[in-house]
Amino acid sequence: MSQPLKIHIDGHLHDEAEAKISVFDHGLLYGDGVFEGIRFYCGRVFRLDEHIDRLYDSAKAIHLKIPISRHEMSRAVVDTIRANDLRDGYVRLVVTRGTGTLGLSPYRCERPSIIVIASTISLYPEEKYEHGLTVVTCSTRRPTHASLSPSVKSLNYLSNVMAKIEAIAAGAEEGVMLNEAGHVAECTGDNIFVAKDGKLATPPVSAGILDGITRKAVIELARARGYELREVELTRYEIYTADEVFLTGTAAEVVPVAKYDERVIGDGTPGPITRELMADFRNLAQTTGTPIYETEAAAAAAS
Ligand code: PXG
């Protein structure tokens, strides 16, 4: 049996069976909080600073002041991975409004709670990376900027969960969520890209998406290969008629789509651009990032 995980809560490590927060925490009572999902590969944390910046931006947007510095937060992530002696895995970083009373007011909460879980994640079986996912359009829309900005990675993921239920009920692995205008926004936990005639496109942040860190890395990789990549409004039509479609996300990485709303994408197998970007992303993820252990730190300093 594997060792029980050590979980960081507010500066202290606890065995997973003892890692508990209050039932009066507003993260639980109201989904009042923010989170990040972060990957580490080969002893390095991938794009840690970007994840920490997004966490603090999400917190600021919901008027939550994180009681420690960004540097201390980064240390908490690295230290938790070390405490669990992991080199490849996934970190869930959660900041809740903290323990309060019954009643919505966040001003009754004493202090935000900070939770760091370092574990592993495997979203889709390897076979899906070879053959592609089945994806459908969901009727649940992405919430608008007028309610809560989709850029906030908040603890309230209910519309995404509802869309995921629809996708699974339809026999698919993922679901596309449209925005209020009916344009393609993103999937329940991934951003979406299409390729047509050798050119790439993905919805802009203004379409009401999470500004994905994997999305940004893939845009950089595609442009470095010389591909034209536009951030433009997309409709379902552009996905139906694309040569290639793929999704990006911290958990999913880069994953091909084989079928969308019963239409076969391209020839039904992952296309050449998708394959290139999958390989480029894997290479980037495995060779860059914040070192977790001293040996990696020394190697990074020497190179
Ligand atoms: N859109 C949404 C709505 C997300 O939640 C992404 C895009 C991709 O963003 P990054 O920065 O990760 O490239 C996400 C992130 C899961 C899971 O269990 C999914 C995410 C985060 C944590 C867990 O499917 N998605």
mmCIF file of N, CA and C in Angstrom, residues 11 80 146 212 247 260 274 294-295:
data_model
loop_
_atom_site.group_PDB
_atom_site.id
_atom_site.type_symbol
_atom_site.label_atom_id
_atom_site.label_comp_id
_atom_site.label_asym_id
_atom_site.label_seq_id
_atom_site.Cartn_x
_atom_site.Cartn_y
_atom_site.Cartn_z
ATOM 1 N N GLY A 11 0.022 26.137 6.896
ATOM 2 C CA GLY A 11 1.401 26.129 7.386
ATOM 3 C C GLY A 11 1.824 24.874 8.117
ATOM 4 N N THR A 80 5.381 20.928 0.119
ATOM 5 C CA THR A 80 4.400 19.838 0.241
ATOM 6 C C THR A 80 4.754 18.683 -0.701
ATOM 7 N N ALA A 146 -20.948 39.018 -16.463
ATOM 8 C CA ALA A 146 -21.845 39.843 -15.645
ATOM 9 C C ALA A 146 -22.156 39.187 -14.304
ATOM 10 N N GLY A 212 -6.328 29.679 -19.741
ATOM 11 C CA GLY A 212 -5.586 28.469 -19.376
ATOM 12 C C GLY A 212 -4.076 28.626 -19.511
ATOM 13 N N LEU A 247 -7.783 19.522 -27.109
ATOM 14 C CA LEU A 247 -8.073 20.229 -25.867
ATOM 15 C C LEU A 247 -6.771 20.399 -25.089
ATOM 16 N N TYR A 260 -16.987 14.875 -32.579
ATOM 17 C CA TYR A 260 -17.670 15.983 -31.901
ATOM 18 C C TYR A 260 -19.118 16.037 -32.378
ATOM 19 N N THR A 274 -1.654 18.230 -34.166
ATOM 20 C CA THR A 274 -1.953 17.819 -32.786
ATOM 21 C C THR A 274 -0.806 16.967 -32.248
ATOM 22 N N GLU A 294 17.139 19.669 -4.354
ATOM 23 C CA GLU A 294 18.419 20.374 -4.505
ATOM 24 C C GLU A 294 19.161 19.968 -5.770
ATOM 25 N N THR A 295 19.129 18.687 -6.111
ATOM 26 C CA THR A 295 19.896 18.247 -7.280
ATOM 27 C C THR A 295 19.381 18.928 -8.544
#
